[in-house]
Short mmCIF file of C-alpha atoms in Angstrom, two decimals:
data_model
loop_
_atom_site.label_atom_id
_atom_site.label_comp_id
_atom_site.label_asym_id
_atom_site.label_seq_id
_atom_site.Cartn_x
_atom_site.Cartn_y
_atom_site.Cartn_z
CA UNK Q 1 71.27 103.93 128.52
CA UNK Q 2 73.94 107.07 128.12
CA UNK Q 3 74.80 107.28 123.77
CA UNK Q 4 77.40 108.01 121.75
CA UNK Q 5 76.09 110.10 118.90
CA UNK Q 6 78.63 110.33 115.87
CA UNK Q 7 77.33 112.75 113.12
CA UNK Q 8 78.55 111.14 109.74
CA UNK Q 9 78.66 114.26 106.92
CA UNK Q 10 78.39 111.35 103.99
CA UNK Q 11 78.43 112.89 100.50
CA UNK Q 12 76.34 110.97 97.81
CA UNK Q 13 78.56 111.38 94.62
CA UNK Q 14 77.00 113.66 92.09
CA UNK Q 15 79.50 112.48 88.89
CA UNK Q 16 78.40 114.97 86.49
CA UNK Q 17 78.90 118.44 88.20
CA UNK Q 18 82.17 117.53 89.07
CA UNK Q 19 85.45 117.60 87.26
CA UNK Q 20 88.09 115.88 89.43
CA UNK Q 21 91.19 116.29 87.60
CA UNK Q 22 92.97 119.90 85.85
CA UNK Q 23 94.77 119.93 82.62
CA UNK Q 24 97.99 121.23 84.11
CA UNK Q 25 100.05 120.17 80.81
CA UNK Q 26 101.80 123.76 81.05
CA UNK Q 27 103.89 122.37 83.90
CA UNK Q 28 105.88 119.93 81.07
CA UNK Q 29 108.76 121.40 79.14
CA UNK Q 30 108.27 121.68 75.37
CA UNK Q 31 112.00 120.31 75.09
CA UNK Q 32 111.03 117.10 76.61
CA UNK Q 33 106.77 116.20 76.14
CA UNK Q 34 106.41 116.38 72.88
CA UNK Q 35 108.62 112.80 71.96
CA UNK Q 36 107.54 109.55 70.42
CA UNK Q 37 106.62 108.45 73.55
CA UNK Q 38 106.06 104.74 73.64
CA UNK Q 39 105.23 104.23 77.72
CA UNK Q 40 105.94 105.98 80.86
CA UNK Q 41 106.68 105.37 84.24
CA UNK Q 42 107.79 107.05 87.34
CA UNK Q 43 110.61 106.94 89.56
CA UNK Q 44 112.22 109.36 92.69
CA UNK Q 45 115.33 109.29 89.90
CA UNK Q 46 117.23 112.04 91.77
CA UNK Q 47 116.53 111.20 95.83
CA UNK Q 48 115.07 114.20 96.11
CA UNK Q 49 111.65 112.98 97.47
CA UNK Q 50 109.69 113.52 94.52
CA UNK Q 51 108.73 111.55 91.21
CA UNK Q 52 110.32 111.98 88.34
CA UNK Q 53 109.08 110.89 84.30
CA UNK Q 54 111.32 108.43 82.15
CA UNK Q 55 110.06 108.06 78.46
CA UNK Q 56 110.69 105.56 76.77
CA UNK Q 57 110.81 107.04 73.02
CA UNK Q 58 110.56 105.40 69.43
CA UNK Q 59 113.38 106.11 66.91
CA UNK Q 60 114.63 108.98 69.13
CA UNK Q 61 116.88 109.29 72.33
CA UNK Q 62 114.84 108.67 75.93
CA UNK Q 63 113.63 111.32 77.93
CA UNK Q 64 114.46 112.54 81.73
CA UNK Q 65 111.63 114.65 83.24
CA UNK Q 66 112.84 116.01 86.68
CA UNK Q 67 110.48 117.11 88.96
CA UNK Q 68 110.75 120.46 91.12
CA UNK Q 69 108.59 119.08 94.21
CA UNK Q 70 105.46 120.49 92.86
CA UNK Q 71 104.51 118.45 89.86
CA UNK Q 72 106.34 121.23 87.61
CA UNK Q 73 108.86 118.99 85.55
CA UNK Q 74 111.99 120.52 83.39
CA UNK Q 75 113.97 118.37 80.93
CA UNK Q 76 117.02 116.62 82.96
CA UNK Q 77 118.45 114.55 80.10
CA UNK Q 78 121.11 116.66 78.42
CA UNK Q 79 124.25 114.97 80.69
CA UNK Q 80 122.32 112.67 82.63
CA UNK Q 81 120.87 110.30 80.00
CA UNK Q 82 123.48 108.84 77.31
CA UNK Q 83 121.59 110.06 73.90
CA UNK Q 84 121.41 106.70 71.83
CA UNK Q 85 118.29 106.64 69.30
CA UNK Q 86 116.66 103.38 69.65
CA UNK Q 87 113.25 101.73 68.89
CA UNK Q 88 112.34 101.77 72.69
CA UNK Q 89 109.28 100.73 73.73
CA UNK Q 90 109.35 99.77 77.41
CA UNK Q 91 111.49 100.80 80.49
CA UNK Q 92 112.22 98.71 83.50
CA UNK Q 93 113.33 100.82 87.01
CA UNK Q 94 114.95 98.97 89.36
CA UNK Q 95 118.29 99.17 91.89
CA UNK Q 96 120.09 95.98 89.76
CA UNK Q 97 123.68 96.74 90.77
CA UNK Q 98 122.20 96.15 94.28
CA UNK Q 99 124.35 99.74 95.29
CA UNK Q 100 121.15 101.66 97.03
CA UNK Q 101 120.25 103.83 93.44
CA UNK Q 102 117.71 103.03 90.50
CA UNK Q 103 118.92 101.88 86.80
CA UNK Q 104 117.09 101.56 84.00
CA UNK Q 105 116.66 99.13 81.28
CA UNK Q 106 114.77 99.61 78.29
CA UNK Q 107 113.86 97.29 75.57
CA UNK Q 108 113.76 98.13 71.75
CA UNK Q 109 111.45 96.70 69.10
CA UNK Q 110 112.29 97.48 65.60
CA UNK Q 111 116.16 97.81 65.40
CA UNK Q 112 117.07 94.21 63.63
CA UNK Q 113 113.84 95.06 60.92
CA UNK Q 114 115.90 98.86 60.74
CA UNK Q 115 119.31 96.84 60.30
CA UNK Q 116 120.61 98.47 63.45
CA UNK Q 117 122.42 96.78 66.43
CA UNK Q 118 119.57 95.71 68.43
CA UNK Q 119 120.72 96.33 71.94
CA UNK Q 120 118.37 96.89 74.63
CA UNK Q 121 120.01 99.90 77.14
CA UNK Q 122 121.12 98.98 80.11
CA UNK Q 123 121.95 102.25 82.51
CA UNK Q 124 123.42 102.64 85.84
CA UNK Q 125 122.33 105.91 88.34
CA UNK Q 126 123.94 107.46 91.05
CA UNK Q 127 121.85 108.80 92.85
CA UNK Q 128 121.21 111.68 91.64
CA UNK Q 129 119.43 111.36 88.34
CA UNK Q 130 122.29 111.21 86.12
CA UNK Q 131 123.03 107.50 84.44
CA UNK Q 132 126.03 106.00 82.34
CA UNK Q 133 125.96 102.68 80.04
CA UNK Q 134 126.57 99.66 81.98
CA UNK Q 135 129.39 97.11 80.65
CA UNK Q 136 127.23 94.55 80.74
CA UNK Q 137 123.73 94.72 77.85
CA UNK Q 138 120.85 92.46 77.78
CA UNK Q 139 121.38 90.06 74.56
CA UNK Q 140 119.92 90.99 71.54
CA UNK Q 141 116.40 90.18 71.19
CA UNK Q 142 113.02 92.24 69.64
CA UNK Q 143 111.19 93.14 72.35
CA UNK Q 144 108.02 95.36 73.35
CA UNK Q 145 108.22 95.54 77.08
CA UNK Q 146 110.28 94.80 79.99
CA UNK Q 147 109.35 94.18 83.53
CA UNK Q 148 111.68 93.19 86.50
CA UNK Q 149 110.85 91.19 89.70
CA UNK Q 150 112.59 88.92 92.03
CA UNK Q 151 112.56 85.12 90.24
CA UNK Q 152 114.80 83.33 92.50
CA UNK Q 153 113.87 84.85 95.40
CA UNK Q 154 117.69 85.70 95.85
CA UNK Q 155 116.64 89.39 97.12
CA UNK Q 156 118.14 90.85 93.51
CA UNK Q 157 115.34 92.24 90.75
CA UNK Q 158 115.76 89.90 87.55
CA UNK Q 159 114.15 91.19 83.99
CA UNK Q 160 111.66 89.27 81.60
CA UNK Q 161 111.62 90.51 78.22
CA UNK Q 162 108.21 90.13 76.21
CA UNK Q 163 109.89 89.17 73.20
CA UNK Q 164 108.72 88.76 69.37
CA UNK Q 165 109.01 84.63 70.19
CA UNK Q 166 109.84 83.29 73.66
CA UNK Q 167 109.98 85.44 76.86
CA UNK Q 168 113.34 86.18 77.88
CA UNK Q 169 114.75 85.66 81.05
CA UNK Q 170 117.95 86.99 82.86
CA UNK Q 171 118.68 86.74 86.47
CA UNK Q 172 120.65 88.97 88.19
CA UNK Q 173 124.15 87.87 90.20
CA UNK Q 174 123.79 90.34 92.83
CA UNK Q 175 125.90 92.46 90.66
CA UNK Q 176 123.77 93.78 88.13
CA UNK Q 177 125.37 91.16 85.53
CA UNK Q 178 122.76 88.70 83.80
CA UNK Q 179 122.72 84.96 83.33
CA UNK Q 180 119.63 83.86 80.62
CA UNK Q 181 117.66 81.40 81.84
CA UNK Q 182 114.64 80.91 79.27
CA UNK Q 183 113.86 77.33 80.65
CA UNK Q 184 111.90 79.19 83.96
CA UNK Q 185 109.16 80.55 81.61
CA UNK Q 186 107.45 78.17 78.48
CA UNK Q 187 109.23 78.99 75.27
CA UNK Q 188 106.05 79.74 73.58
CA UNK Q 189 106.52 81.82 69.50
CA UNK Q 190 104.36 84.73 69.90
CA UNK Q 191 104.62 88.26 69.24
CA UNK Q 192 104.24 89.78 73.00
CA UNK Q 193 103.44 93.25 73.82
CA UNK Q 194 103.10 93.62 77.28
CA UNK Q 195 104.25 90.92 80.52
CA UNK Q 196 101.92 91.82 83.89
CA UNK Q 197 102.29 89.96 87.15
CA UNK Q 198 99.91 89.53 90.34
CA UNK Q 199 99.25 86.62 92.33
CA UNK Q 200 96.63 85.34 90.39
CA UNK Q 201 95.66 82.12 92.22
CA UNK Q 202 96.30 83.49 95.98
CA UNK Q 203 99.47 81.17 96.30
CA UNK Q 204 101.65 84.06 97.29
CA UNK Q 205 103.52 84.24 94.72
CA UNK Q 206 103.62 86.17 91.50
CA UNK Q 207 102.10 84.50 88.53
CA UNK Q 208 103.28 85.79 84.86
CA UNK Q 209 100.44 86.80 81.98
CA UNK Q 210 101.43 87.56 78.34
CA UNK Q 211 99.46 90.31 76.19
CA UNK Q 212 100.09 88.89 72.94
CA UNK Q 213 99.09 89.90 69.28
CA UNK Q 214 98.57 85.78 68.71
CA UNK Q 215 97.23 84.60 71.87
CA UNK Q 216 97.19 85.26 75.57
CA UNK Q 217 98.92 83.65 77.86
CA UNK Q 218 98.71 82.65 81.67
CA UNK Q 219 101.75 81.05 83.50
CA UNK Q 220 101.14 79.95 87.10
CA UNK Q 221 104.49 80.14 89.33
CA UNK Q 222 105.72 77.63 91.24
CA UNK Q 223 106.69 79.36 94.33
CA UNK Q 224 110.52 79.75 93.37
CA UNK Q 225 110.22 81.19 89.72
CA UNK Q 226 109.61 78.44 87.28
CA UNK Q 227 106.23 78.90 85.19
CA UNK Q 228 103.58 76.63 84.06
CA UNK Q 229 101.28 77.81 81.04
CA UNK Q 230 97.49 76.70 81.89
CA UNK Q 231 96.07 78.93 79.56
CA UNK Q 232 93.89 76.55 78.12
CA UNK Q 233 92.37 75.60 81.58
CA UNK Q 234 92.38 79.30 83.15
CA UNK Q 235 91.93 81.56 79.86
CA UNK Q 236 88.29 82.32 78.38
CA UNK Q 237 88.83 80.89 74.93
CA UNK Q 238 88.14 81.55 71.16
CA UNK Q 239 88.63 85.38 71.23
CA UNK Q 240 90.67 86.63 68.51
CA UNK Q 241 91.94 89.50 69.85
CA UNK Q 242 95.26 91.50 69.57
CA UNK Q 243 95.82 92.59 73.56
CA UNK Q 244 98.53 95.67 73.98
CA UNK Q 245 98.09 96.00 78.01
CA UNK Q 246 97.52 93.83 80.84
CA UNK Q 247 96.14 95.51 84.34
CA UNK Q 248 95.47 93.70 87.32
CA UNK Q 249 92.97 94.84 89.74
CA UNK Q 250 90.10 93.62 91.96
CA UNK Q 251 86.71 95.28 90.25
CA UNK Q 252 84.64 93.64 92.48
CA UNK Q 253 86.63 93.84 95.78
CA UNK Q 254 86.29 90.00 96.67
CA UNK Q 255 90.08 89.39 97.61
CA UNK Q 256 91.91 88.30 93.93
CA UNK Q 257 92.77 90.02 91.14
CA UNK Q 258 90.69 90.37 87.59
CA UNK Q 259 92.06 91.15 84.66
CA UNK Q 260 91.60 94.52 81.88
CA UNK Q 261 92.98 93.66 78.62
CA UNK Q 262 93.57 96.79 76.05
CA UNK Q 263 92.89 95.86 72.62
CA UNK Q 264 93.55 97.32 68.82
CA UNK Q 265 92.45 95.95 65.40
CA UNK Q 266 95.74 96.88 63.83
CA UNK Q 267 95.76 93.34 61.94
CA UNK Q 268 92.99 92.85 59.95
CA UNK Q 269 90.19 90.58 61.31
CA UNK Q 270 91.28 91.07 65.27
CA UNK Q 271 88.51 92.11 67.96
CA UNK Q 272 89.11 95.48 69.44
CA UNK Q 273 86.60 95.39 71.63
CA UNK Q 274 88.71 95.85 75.42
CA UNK Q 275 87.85 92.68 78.15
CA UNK Q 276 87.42 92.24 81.36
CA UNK Q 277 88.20 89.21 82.63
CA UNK Q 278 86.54 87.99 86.63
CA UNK Q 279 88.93 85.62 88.66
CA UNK Q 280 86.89 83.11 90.82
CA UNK Q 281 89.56 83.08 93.52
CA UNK Q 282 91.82 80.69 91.95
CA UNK Q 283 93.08 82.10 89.07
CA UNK Q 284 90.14 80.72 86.87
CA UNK Q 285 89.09 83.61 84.67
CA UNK Q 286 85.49 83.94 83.04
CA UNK Q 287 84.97 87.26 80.17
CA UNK Q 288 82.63 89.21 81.80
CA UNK Q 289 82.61 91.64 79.38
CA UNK Q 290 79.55 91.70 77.86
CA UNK Q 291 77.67 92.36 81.11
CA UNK Q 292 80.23 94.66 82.94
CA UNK Q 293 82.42 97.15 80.57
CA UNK Q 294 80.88 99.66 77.88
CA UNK Q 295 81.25 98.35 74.25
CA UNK Q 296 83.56 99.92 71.87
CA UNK Q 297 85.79 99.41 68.68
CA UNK Q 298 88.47 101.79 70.09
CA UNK Q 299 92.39 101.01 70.03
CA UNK Q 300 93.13 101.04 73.22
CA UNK Q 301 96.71 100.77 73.67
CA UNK Q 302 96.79 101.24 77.81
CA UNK Q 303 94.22 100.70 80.76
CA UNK Q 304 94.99 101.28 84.14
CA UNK Q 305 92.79 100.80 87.56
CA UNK Q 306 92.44 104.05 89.65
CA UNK Q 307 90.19 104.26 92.37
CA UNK Q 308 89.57 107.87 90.53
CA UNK Q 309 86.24 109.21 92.91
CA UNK Q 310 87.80 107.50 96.27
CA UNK Q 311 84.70 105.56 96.84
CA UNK Q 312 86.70 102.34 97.70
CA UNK Q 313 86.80 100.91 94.16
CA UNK Q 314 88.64 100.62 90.92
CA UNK Q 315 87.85 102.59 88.16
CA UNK Q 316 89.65 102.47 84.92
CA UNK Q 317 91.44 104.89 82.77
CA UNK Q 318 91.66 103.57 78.62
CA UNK Q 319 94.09 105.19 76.74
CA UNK Q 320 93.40 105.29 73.47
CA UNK Q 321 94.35 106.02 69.52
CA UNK Q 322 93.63 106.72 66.04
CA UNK Q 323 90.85 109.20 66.82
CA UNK Q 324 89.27 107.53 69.85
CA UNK Q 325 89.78 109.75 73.48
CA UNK Q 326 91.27 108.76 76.61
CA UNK Q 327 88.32 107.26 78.31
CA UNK Q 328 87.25 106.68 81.92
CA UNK Q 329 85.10 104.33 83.11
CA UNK Q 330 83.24 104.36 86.66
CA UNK Q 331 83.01 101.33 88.68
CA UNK Q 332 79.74 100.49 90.27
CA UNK Q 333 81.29 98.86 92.94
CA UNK Q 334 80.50 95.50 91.75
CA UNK Q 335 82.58 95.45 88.33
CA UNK Q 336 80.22 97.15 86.31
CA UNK Q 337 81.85 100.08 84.83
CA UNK Q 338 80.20 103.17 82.79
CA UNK Q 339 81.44 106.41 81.04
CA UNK Q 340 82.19 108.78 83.47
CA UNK Q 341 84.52 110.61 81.23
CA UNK Q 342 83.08 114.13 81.11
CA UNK Q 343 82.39 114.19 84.66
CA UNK Q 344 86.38 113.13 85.54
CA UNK Q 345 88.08 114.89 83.15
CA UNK Q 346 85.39 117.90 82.26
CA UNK Q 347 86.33 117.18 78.40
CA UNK Q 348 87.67 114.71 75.88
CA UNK Q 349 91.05 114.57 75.49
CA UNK Q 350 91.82 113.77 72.06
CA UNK Q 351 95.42 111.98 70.92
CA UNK Q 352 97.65 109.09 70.10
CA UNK Q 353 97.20 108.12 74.04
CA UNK Q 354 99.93 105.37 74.18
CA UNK Q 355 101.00 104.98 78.22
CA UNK Q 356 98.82 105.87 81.40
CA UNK Q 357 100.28 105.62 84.87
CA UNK Q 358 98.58 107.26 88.29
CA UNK Q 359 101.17 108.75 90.52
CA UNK Q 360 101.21 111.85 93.53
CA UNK Q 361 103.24 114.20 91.04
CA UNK Q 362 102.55 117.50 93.36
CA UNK Q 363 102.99 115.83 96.90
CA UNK Q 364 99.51 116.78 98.09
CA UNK Q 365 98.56 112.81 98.67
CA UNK Q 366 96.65 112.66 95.43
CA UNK Q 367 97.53 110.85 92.40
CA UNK Q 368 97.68 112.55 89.27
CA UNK Q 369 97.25 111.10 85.79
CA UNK Q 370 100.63 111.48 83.49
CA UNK Q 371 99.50 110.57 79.99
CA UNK Q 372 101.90 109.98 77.25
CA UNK Q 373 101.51 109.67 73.34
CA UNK Q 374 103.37 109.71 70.16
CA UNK Q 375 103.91 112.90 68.52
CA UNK Q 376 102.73 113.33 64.62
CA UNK Q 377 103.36 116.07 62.32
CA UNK Q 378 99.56 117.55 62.34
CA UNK Q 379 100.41 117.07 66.54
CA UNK Q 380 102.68 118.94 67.99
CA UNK Q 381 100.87 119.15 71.63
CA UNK Q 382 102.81 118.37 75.02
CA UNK Q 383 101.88 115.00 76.95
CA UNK Q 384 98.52 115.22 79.35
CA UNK Q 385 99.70 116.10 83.24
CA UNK Q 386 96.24 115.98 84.80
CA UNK Q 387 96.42 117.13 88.93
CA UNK Q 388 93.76 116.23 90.89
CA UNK Q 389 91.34 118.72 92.05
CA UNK Q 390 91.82 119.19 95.85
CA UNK Q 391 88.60 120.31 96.34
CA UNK Q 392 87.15 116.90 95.43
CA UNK Q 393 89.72 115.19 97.83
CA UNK Q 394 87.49 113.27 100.46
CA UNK Q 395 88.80 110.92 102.81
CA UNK Q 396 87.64 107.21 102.08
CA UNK Q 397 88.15 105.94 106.05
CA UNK Q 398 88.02 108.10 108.56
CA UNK Q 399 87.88 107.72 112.54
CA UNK Q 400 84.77 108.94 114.08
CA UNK Q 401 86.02 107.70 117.50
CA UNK Q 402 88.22 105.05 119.16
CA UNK Q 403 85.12 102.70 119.04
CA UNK Q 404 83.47 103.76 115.25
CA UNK Q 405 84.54 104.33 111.57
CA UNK Q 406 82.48 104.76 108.67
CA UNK Q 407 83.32 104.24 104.95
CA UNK Q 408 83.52 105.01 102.61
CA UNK Q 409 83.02 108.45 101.77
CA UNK Q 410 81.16 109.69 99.43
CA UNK Q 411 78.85 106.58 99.01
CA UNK Q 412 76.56 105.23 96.84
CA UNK Q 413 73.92 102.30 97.80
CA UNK Q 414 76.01 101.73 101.09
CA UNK Q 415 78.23 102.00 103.40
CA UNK Q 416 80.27 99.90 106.16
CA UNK Q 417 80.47 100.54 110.28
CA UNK Q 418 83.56 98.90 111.66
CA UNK Q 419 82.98 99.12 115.94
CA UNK Q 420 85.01 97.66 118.53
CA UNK Q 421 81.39 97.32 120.60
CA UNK Q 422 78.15 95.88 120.18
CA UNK Q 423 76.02 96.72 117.02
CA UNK Q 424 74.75 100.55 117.36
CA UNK Q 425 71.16 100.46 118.80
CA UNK Q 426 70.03 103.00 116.54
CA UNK Q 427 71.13 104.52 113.41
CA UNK Q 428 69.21 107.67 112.13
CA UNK Q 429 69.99 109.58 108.55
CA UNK Q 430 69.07 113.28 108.12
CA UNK Q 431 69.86 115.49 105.26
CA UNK Q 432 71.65 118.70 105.58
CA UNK Q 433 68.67 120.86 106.63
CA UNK Q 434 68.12 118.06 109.49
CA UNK Q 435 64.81 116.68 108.24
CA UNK Q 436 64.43 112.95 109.00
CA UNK Q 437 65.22 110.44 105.80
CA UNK Q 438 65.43 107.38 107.48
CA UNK Q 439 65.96 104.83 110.21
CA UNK Q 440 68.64 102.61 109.33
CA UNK Q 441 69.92 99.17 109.82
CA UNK Q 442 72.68 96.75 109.79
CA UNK Q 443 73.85 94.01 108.97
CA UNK Q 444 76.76 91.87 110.04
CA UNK Q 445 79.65 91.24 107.68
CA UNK Q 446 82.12 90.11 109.94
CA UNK Q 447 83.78 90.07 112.89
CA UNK Q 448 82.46 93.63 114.17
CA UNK Q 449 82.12 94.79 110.32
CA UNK Q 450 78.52 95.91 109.31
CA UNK Q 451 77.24 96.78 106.25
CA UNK Q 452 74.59 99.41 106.54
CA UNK Q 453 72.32 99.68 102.87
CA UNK Q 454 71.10 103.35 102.10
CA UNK Q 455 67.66 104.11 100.93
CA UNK Q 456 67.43 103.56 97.19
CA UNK Q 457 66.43 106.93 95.10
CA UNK Q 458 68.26 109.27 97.76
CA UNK Q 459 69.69 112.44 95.81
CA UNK Q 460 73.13 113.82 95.51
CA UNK Q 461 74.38 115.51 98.38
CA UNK Q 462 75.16 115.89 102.59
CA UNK Q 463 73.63 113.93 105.19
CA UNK Q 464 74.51 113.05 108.11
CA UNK Q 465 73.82 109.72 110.20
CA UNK Q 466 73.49 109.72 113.61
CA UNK Q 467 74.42 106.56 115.41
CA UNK Q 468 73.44 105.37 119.21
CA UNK Q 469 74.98 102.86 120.96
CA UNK Q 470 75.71 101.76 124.46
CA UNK Q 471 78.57 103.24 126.77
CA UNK Q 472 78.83 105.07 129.46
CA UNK Q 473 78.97 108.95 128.26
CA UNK Q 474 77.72 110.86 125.66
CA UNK Q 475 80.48 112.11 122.85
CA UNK Q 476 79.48 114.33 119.63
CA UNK Q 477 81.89 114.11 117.03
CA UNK Q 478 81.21 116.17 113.60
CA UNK Q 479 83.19 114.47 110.98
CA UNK Q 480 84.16 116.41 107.42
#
């Protein structure tokens, strides 16, 4: 029998030597990081090939970050933003006026309380960051965030408005004009801070959750943008808890999404412990949170999933506030998540932490971590622009030849061998000064996927795995 050996260099993940991410904060312009940020969110504004930051800002004018193709942002507002002090809490991106370049709407919260004209803004870009107020505006409503998807399936991004009441609803003409129609989504009076959408019960379509101060809710979707609530049915019950953010993810890698919910105590009696929420395929939710996230009393006002040490699952990044640090917690690969938060970030980041998103700000394939908070007098630091350290960049899948790959990498308790041939004959693991470990073995997932466990109680470190099979000449492949 001639083999094919394939020399795997797998990396067990050592979490606390390593910081993965650099406080590059110096790259963000004084004139433009240091606002009332509300949330965040990130957008090739100017076609130049590169993201670029719109704040959303409370009781001051929004904010334009434009970035220079290497994660170093200046202030692009002045001219390209009309200046209009709102209470804005949320910002849509989207191409409504169906022309080929991104608008913006974003929603305000407190104007009517204020005795302003509560007019969420409504702006039109050309292309090349610069925006001017659209004739039409979304009606007046108090609202704390905005999100825009394609209800009618007519090709055209629509906008639901998480409002203080009913969810709003206006669907776009084609033309970037809105027509309400409230009667797609369940008229329900609760004070909503954040709408989130995933296809929740594997339908294929996109199902609509509520993160409300009063109440959850879960609205199924039809299949052509009408909403049912089956809260009751589909929602872990009796938790009184006051949810800011929604993030979808799958912890646990079986195929649907679970559900992070970021929770404050800011009215008295309210649960801030954050939950995690495990979707049995069908968009049935059990709280898993007792057994699977790390207990706390923070106020977490954002949560995102990152897979942060590119081991193939989601972790989570927890924004928080009121003296509590922006958080990060590991995933086991299962769902069970733990502090990791010195080893990610090599310190606490203390601050009113009130939007998270992951984006490749420097164009080197990574994401980075753009963190935004509300600035108070006793703070007058910039927002958090973390990079991710290169050096900590390793591939998660890999080809070792036309017939073998290996992932992921680095790995934990195991790892998978996806072959176009037979089951390898042998499989051999050796650490980095070649002394024997083990002989290995696998076992079938499916199709020609094999899941190959690693011996319990290995350290952190190199090793490589050797792997035999059948074919008709030898090949050596060294894979870094």
């Amino acid at each position: 029998m001639k083999e094919i050996t394939c020399f795997l260099l797998l990396t067990l993940p050592a979490w606390l030597p390593a910081q993965l991410f650099t406080d590059a904060s110096q790259q963000l312009p004084d004139n433009g990081a240091k606002g009332q940020s509300m949330d965040v969110r990130a957008a090739d504004l100017d076609n130049d090939g590169d993201l670029d930051i719109v704040l959303a800002n409370e009781f001051q004018a929004n904010t334009l970050l434009m970035n220079g193709g290497n994660g170093i942002f200046s202030n692009g507002t002045s001219g390209n933003l009309p200046q209009e002090v709102h209470d804005s809490e949320d910002v849509a991106i989207a191409d409504f006026n169906n022309d080929g370049f991104l608008d913006l709407v974003f929603c305000s919260e407190d104007d009517i309380t204020l005795g302003w004209s509560n007019v969420h803004e409504y702006y039109l870009g050309n292309g090349t960051g610069q925006f001017v107020t659209a004739s039409f505006q979304p009606s007046d409503s108090e609202a704390n965030a905005v999100v825009s998807t394609d209800l009618n399936l007519d090709g055209f991004p629509d906008l639901l408005f998480g409002n203080n009441g009913g969810t709003g609803v206006l669907i776009n003409d084609g033309t970037g004009q809105f027509i309400s129609a409230t009667e797609r989504v369940p008229q329900l009076q609760r004070t909503t801070q954040d709408l989130a959408m995933a296809d929740v019960d594997m339908d294929g379509d996109l199902d609509l959750m509520e993160g409300n101060e009063n109440g959850n809710v879960l609205c199924l979707n039809d299949g052509q943008g009408f909403f049912s609530d089956v809260s009751a049915s589909h929602l872990p019950q009796g938790l009184n808890i006051e949810t800011r953010k929604i993030a979808f993810g799958d912890i646990d890698q079986d195929g649907d999404v679970d559900v992070f919910l970021s929770n404050v105590a800011f009215i008295p009696g309210k649960m801030p412990q954050n939950r995690l929420f495990e979707n049995d395929g069908s968009g049935h939710y059990t709280d898993i949170t007792a057994t699977h996230l790390p207990s706390d009393s923070d106020h977490t006002i954002d949560g995102i999933f990152e897979d942060l040490d590119l081991d193939g699952d989601l972790d989570l990044i927890v924004a928080n506030v009121f003296g509590a640090p922006v958080k990060i917690y590991e995933n086991a690969g299962d769902g069970h998540f733990g502090d990791a938060t010195l080893s990610v970030l090599g310190m606490y980041y203390y601050r009113d932490a009130l939007g998270v998103i992951a984006e490749d700000f420097n164009g080197d394939g990574l994401n980075d971590l753009y963190i935004c908070d509300r600035k108070l007098p006793q703070n007058d630091s910039k927002d958090l622009l973390l990079l991710r350290h290169p050096i900590s960049a390793i591939p998660q899948l890999e080809p070792l030849s036309d017939q073998i790959r290996l992932f992921p990498n680095p790995a934990k308790s195991f790892i998978y061998l996806s072959s176009n041939s037979e089951l390898p004959d042998t499989m051999t693991l050796y650490d980095n000064t070649g002394r024997h470990v083990s002989t290995l073995s696998a076992n079938a997932d499916e199709g020609r996927l094999y899941k190959i466990d690693l011996p319990k109680g290995l350290a952190s470190g190199l090793y490589y795995l050797q792997i035999a099979v059948g074919i008709q000449k030898p090949m050596y492949i060294h894979w870094e």
